[in-house]
Amino acid sequence: MAVDRYPSRQGQQAKIMERQDPVIHRNPEFADGPLTEQDLKGFEENGYLMFEKLFNDDEVAIMKSELRRTMDLNQERNADDVIKEPGSNEIRSVFEIHKDSGFFQALSKNHRIVKAAQQLLGSQVYITQSRINFKPGFKGKEFYWHSDFETWHIEDGMPNMRAVSCSIILTDNYEYNGPLMLIPGSQKWYVSCPGETPEDNYKSSLQKQETGVPDNESMKWLVDQANGRIDRATGPAGSVLFFECNTMHGSAGNISPYPRSNVFFVFNSIENKLTNPYSGQSPRPEFLANREDIKPITPNK
Amino acid sequence: MAVDRYPSRQGQQAKIMERQDPVIHRNPEFADGPLTEQDLKGFEENGYLMFEKLFNDDEVAIMKSELRRTMDLNQERNADDVIKEPGSNEIRSVFEIHKDSGFFQALSKNHRIVKAAQQLLGSQVYITQSRINFKPGFKGKEFYWHSDFETWHIEDGMPNMRAVSCSIILTDNYEYNGPLMLIPGSQKWYVSCPGETPEDNYKSSLQKQETGVPDNESMKWLVDQANGRIDRATGPAGSVLFFECNTMHGSAGNISPYPRSNVFFVFNSIENKLTNPYSGQSPRPEFLANREDIKPITPNK
């Protein structure tokens, strides 16, 4: 097993370490993407980038109808890759939609997002995880602060920080319907979390994360580094949020009548394929962390 | 018992009725308060009013230290009027602080807030309920939408809509630390809620309200009337939010590191004293709904 550059969940002690990888992996071969130098600098500094209305209203209308259809198709299916709201039968997420041999598979290759991911990761990319999310109005539950990389590293064996999440926002995101909150600059630090990983942790962690949760002191420290700022990914439908795999994020509940939905693709560098989980446990299922038949994406026009 | 002009919790059916009382009770005798004609018009239209920095930083510093002291004094006291966070020993509220024979009693008579309450209610006023609230960072829980009047009417026998809540904000309220959310104009309508009131409902409802909860259809309707707007009471410490007793409000959880604290007084018109609860049940305890020894407040200079 490779050296663990980002240990976590190895006892009770929390620890903050400096990031070992660049935030942006510049490579002239992949410099022809849609992101400007200013976009890149902003991403490097903050760990995220909101691309307003990357998709237009007609495209959003189609995506919403496809999302609805996929939700409906999965309503009665009790499977691990269909996640319900805690305490209700309402679907929150459907995973692995980039393998649907249909609309979402095509969308996952859309050149607007793939070229941006290549530009940020400096290589060809593939999808390590995908899902659609539907956060209902009135009863959408909070999702506590976390770094995705912490989980992907420990539970999936992602070796380095060289992945980017791409969230296509299908409903207007307001301050009051539980938008994603991000801590600017937090991607520069790695919070090693206390605790240990239980077996089959994913079965409960997708509803409510109990391990890999940063401690309060580390969270205060990260927010202090950001001069107290906590940003919110608000914006009109059709906007796309790119955020770095180690950016600390979370969301409050949603008691407004407005549901929130989005399509979520995680692009990983083809040079950063998953190895064995650093927890020493068995890998999580394929729908959460793709390992089989990995090929670089050829962007669609 | 008087005619019930605002029935609720009488079965399964939700119903929206027009408000039977004026929002502002204009009375030349009490027109010399701090609120301008524009303030009054805004309150009449929206159901709330934010008075920015009505108290200065020095005053806020004293209030915070008195709040801390009162919290500490009550930490080990297991009493009905000390409310803990669900699932934790952290204090969320201490009630009846206007009878502390000290700092908060004096504050409850402060002319800046009492004169505003008199101006809005068009009469002398008294305090029907008071408390300090402390919403901790990281784990502050949501409070679902509700009209205070619905509870005060059904459980406390408040006959008419002629009361105003006054929240003195002691910590900066941001978009991201669970600020109070309000639906503009909602005070003009009364949402009669489905369900019935259990005995001693207050013992659980102060942590999580299960009855007197508006249904989703009514909530959507109220937000539609407001053209989709949901307002947030954000602002610097020292600001004061006045909100009408029937304004629909709630708050999401707070996962930010920033706690929120405030001092909360409910002023009721001396002409609107509590009668028997319209639920037909016993009155709630004195600390939630003052009935004894009611006298109009003489404002302090």
Coordinates of C-alpha atoms in Angstrom, one line a residue, chain A:
Chain A
M1 CA 0.0 0.0 0.0
A2 CA 1.2 3.5 -0.8
V3 CA 2.3 5.9 1.8
D4 CA -0.7 7.7 3.4
R5 CA -0.1 11.4 2.9
Y6 CA -3.4 12.3 4.4
P7 CA -4.0 10.2 7.5
S8 CA -7.4 10.6 9.3
R9 CA -9.6 8.7 11.8
Q10 CA -6.7 7.2 13.6
G11 CA -7.6 8.0 17.1
Q12 CA -9.2 10.8 19.2
Q13 CA -6.9 13.6 18.2
A14 CA -7.9 16.1 15.5
K15 CA -5.0 17.6 13.5
I16 CA -4.7 20.3 10.8
M17 CA -2.1 19.7 8.2
E18 CA -1.0 21.6 5.1
R19 CA -2.2 20.3 1.8
Q20 CA 0.5 18.3 -0.1
D21 CA -0.9 18.8 -3.6
P22 CA -1.3 21.9 -5.8
V23 CA -4.9 23.2 -5.9
I24 CA -4.7 23.7 -9.7
H25 CA -2.7 21.3 -11.8
R26 CA -1.6 23.5 -14.7
N27 CA -0.8 21.7 -17.9
P28 CA -0.4 23.5 -21.2
E29 CA -1.9 20.5 -23.0
F30 CA -5.2 21.1 -21.2
A31 CA -5.1 24.9 -21.1
D32 CA -7.8 25.5 -23.8
G33 CA -10.8 25.1 -21.4
P34 CA -13.5 27.7 -20.8
L35 CA -11.9 29.1 -17.5
T36 CA -10.1 32.4 -17.7
E37 CA -7.0 33.2 -15.8
Q38 CA -9.1 35.1 -13.3
D39 CA -11.4 32.1 -12.9
L40 CA -8.3 29.9 -12.2
K41 CA -6.8 32.3 -9.7
G42 CA -10.2 32.6 -7.9
F43 CA -10.4 28.8 -7.7
E44 CA -6.9 28.5 -6.5
E45 CA -7.5 31.1 -3.8
N46 CA -11.1 30.0 -2.7
G47 CA -11.4 26.4 -3.6
Y48 CA -14.5 26.9 -5.7
L49 CA -15.9 28.8 -8.7
M50 CA -19.5 29.6 -9.6
F51 CA -20.1 29.7 -13.3
E52 CA -23.4 31.7 -13.7
K53 CA -25.9 30.2 -16.2
L54 CA -23.4 27.9 -17.9
F55 CA -26.6 26.1 -19.2
N56 CA -29.6 28.1 -20.5
D57 CA -33.2 27.9 -19.5
D58 CA -34.2 25.4 -22.2
E59 CA -31.3 23.1 -21.2
V60 CA -32.3 23.4 -17.5
A61 CA -36.0 22.5 -18.4
I62 CA -34.8 19.3 -20.1
M63 CA -32.5 18.4 -17.2
K64 CA -35.3 18.9 -14.7
S65 CA -37.7 16.7 -16.6
E66 CA -35.0 14.0 -16.9
L67 CA -34.3 14.3 -13.2
R68 CA -38.0 14.0 -12.4
R69 CA -38.2 10.9 -14.6
T70 CA -35.2 9.3 -13.0
M71 CA -36.6 10.0 -9.5
D72 CA -39.9 8.5 -10.5
L73 CA -38.3 5.4 -12.0
N74 CA -36.5 4.9 -8.7
Q75 CA -39.3 5.7 -6.3
E76 CA -40.2 2.1 -5.5
R77 CA -36.7 0.7 -5.9
N78 CA -35.1 -0.1 -2.5
A79 CA -31.5 -0.1 -3.5
D80 CA -28.3 1.2 -1.9
D81 CA -27.8 3.7 -4.7
V82 CA -31.2 5.3 -4.0
I83 CA -31.0 7.5 -0.8
K84 CA -34.1 8.6 1.0
E85 CA -34.5 11.5 3.4
P86 CA -34.0 10.5 7.1
G87 CA -37.4 9.6 8.5
S88 CA -39.3 9.8 5.2
N89 CA -39.8 7.9 1.9
E90 CA -38.8 10.9 -0.2
I91 CA -35.8 10.3 -2.5
R92 CA -32.8 12.5 -1.8
S93 CA -30.3 11.2 -4.2
V94 CA -29.9 8.6 -7.0
F95 CA -26.3 7.6 -7.7
E96 CA -24.3 6.5 -10.8
I97 CA -26.5 8.4 -13.3
H98 CA -23.6 8.8 -15.7
K99 CA -24.0 5.2 -16.6
D100 CA -27.7 5.5 -17.6
S101 CA -26.9 5.0 -21.3
G102 CA -29.1 8.0 -21.9
F103 CA -29.4 11.7 -21.0
F104 CA -27.2 11.9 -18.0
Q105 CA -24.5 9.8 -19.6
A106 CA -24.4 12.3 -22.5
L107 CA -24.5 15.3 -20.0
S108 CA -21.5 13.8 -18.1
K109 CA -19.4 14.3 -21.3
N110 CA -20.6 17.8 -22.1
H111 CA -17.6 19.7 -23.2
R112 CA -18.4 22.8 -21.2
I113 CA -17.9 20.9 -17.9
V114 CA -15.4 18.3 -19.0
K115 CA -13.0 20.9 -20.5
A116 CA -13.2 22.9 -17.3
A117 CA -12.4 19.9 -15.2
Q118 CA -9.4 19.0 -17.5
Q119 CA -8.2 22.6 -17.2
L120 CA -8.3 22.4 -13.3
L121 CA -6.8 18.9 -13.0
G122 CA -4.3 19.2 -15.8
S123 CA -5.0 15.8 -17.3
Q124 CA -7.6 13.7 -18.9
V125 CA -10.5 13.0 -16.4
Y126 CA -13.0 10.3 -15.6
I127 CA -16.0 10.3 -13.3
T128 CA -15.5 8.7 -9.9
Q129 CA -19.0 9.4 -8.6
S130 CA -22.2 10.9 -9.9
R131 CA -25.7 11.6 -8.6
I132 CA -28.8 13.7 -8.8
N133 CA -29.9 15.4 -5.6
F134 CA -33.3 16.5 -4.7
K135 CA -33.6 18.4 -1.5
P136 CA -37.4 18.8 -0.8
G137 CA -38.9 22.0 0.5
F138 CA -40.1 22.2 4.1
K139 CA -38.2 19.1 5.4
G140 CA -34.8 19.1 3.6
K141 CA -32.3 18.1 6.3
E142 CA -29.0 19.7 7.1
F143 CA -25.7 18.2 5.9
Y144 CA -22.9 19.0 8.3
W145 CA -19.4 20.3 7.4
H146 CA -17.1 17.9 5.6
S147 CA -14.3 17.6 3.1
D148 CA -15.2 15.1 0.4
F149 CA -11.6 14.2 -0.1
E150 CA -11.3 13.1 3.5
T151 CA -14.0 10.4 2.9
W152 CA -12.8 9.5 -0.6
H153 CA -9.2 9.1 0.6
I154 CA -10.0 7.1 3.7
E155 CA -12.9 5.0 2.4
D156 CA -12.2 4.9 -1.3
G157 CA -8.4 5.1 -1.5
M158 CA -8.2 8.3 -3.6
P159 CA -4.4 8.9 -3.3
N160 CA -4.1 12.7 -3.9
M161 CA -6.1 15.9 -4.0
R162 CA -6.7 16.0 -7.8
A163 CA -10.4 15.8 -8.2
V164 CA -13.2 18.4 -8.7
S165 CA -16.9 18.3 -8.0
C166 CA -19.2 19.8 -10.5
S167 CA -22.7 20.7 -9.4
I168 CA -25.2 21.8 -12.1
I169 CA -27.9 23.7 -10.2
L170 CA -31.4 23.1 -11.6
T171 CA -33.4 25.3 -9.2
D172 CA -32.7 28.8 -8.2
N173 CA -30.6 28.8 -5.0
Y174 CA -31.5 31.4 -2.5
E175 CA -30.1 32.3 0.9
Y176 CA -33.2 30.7 2.5
N177 CA -33.5 27.3 0.8
G178 CA -30.5 25.6 2.3
P179 CA -27.8 26.5 -0.3
L180 CA -24.4 24.8 -0.2
M181 CA -22.1 26.8 2.2
L182 CA -18.3 26.8 1.6
I183 CA -15.4 28.1 3.6
P184 CA -13.1 30.0 1.2
G185 CA -9.5 28.8 1.3
S186 CA -10.3 25.7 3.3
Q187 CA -9.0 23.5 0.5
K188 CA -5.4 24.5 1.5
W189 CA -5.7 22.6 4.7
Y190 CA -6.4 19.0 5.6
V191 CA -8.4 18.3 8.7
S192 CA -7.5 15.0 10.1
C193 CA -10.6 13.9 11.9
P194 CA -10.9 12.0 15.2
G195 CA -12.6 8.6 15.4
E196 CA -12.5 5.4 13.4
T197 CA -14.4 4.2 10.4
P198 CA -17.1 1.5 11.1
E199 CA -17.7 -1.3 8.6
D200 CA -20.2 -0.4 5.9
N201 CA -20.1 3.2 7.1
Y202 CA -21.6 4.4 3.8
K203 CA -25.0 2.8 4.6
S204 CA -25.7 5.5 7.2
S205 CA -23.2 8.2 6.3
L206 CA -25.1 9.2 3.1
Q207 CA -28.0 10.2 5.3
K208 CA -26.0 11.6 8.2
Q209 CA -22.3 11.6 8.5
E210 CA -21.0 10.5 11.9
T211 CA -17.3 9.8 11.1
G212 CA -15.0 12.0 9.1
V213 CA -16.6 14.9 10.9
P214 CA -14.2 17.8 11.6
D215 CA -14.0 19.0 15.2
N216 CA -15.3 22.4 16.3
E217 CA -11.8 23.8 17.0
S218 CA -10.6 23.0 13.5
M219 CA -13.8 24.5 12.0
K220 CA -13.3 27.7 14.0
W221 CA -9.7 27.8 12.8
L222 CA -10.6 27.4 9.1
V223 CA -13.3 30.1 9.4
D224 CA -10.7 32.4 11.1
Q225 CA -8.3 31.8 8.2
A226 CA -11.1 33.0 5.9
N227 CA -11.5 36.2 8.0
G228 CA -14.8 34.9 9.3
R229 CA -16.3 34.5 5.8
I230 CA -18.6 31.6 4.9
D231 CA -19.8 31.7 1.3
R232 CA -23.1 30.4 -0.1
A233 CA -23.6 29.0 -3.6
T234 CA -26.6 31.0 -4.5
G235 CA -27.5 31.7 -8.0
P236 CA -30.0 31.1 -10.8
A237 CA -30.8 27.7 -12.2
G238 CA -28.3 26.7 -14.9
S239 CA -25.3 27.9 -13.0
V240 CA -22.5 25.4 -12.3
L241 CA -20.5 25.2 -9.1
F242 CA -17.0 23.7 -9.4
F243 CA -15.5 22.9 -6.0
E244 CA -12.2 21.4 -5.1
C245 CA -12.4 17.9 -3.5
N246 CA -10.9 19.2 -0.2
T247 CA -13.0 22.4 0.2
M248 CA -14.9 22.3 3.5
H249 CA -18.6 22.6 2.8
G250 CA -22.0 21.8 4.3
S251 CA -25.6 23.0 4.2
A252 CA -28.3 23.9 6.7
G253 CA -31.8 22.4 6.5
N254 CA -34.4 23.8 4.1
I255 CA -37.8 24.8 5.7
S256 CA -38.7 27.0 2.7
P257 CA -41.3 25.8 0.2
Y258 CA -38.6 25.7 -2.5
P259 CA -37.0 22.4 -3.2
R260 CA -33.4 22.3 -4.4
S261 CA -32.2 20.0 -7.1
N262 CA -28.9 19.5 -8.9
V263 CA -26.8 17.1 -11.0
F264 CA -23.5 16.2 -9.4
F265 CA -20.5 14.8 -11.2
V266 CA -17.1 14.2 -9.6
F267 CA -14.3 14.4 -12.1
N268 CA -11.0 12.7 -11.0
S269 CA -7.7 12.9 -12.8
I270 CA -6.9 9.8 -14.8
E271 CA -3.6 9.9 -13.0
N272 CA -5.3 9.8 -9.6
K273 CA -7.2 6.5 -9.8
L274 CA -8.5 4.9 -6.6
T275 CA -6.3 2.4 -4.8
N276 CA -7.1 0.4 -1.6
P277 CA -9.0 2.4 1.1
Y278 CA -6.6 4.0 3.6
S279 CA -8.8 2.8 6.4
G280 CA -7.6 -0.8 5.6
Q281 CA -11.3 -1.8 5.0
S282 CA -13.0 -3.1 1.9
P283 CA -13.7 -0.6 -0.8
R284 CA -17.1 1.0 -0.9
P285 CA -19.5 -0.2 -3.7
E286 CA -18.9 0.7 -7.3
F287 CA -21.9 3.2 -7.3
L288 CA -20.1 5.4 -4.8
A289 CA -16.5 5.0 -6.1
N290 CA -15.9 3.8 -9.7
R291 CA -13.1 1.4 -10.1
E292 CA -14.2 -0.8 -13.0
D293 CA -13.5 -0.1 -16.7
I294 CA -12.1 3.4 -16.1
K295 CA -11.5 5.3 -19.3
P296 CA -10.8 9.0 -19.9
I297 CA -13.8 11.0 -21.1
T298 CA -13.8 12.3 -24.7
P299 CA -15.7 15.6 -24.4
N300 CA -18.9 15.9 -26.5
K301 CA -19.5 19.0 -28.5

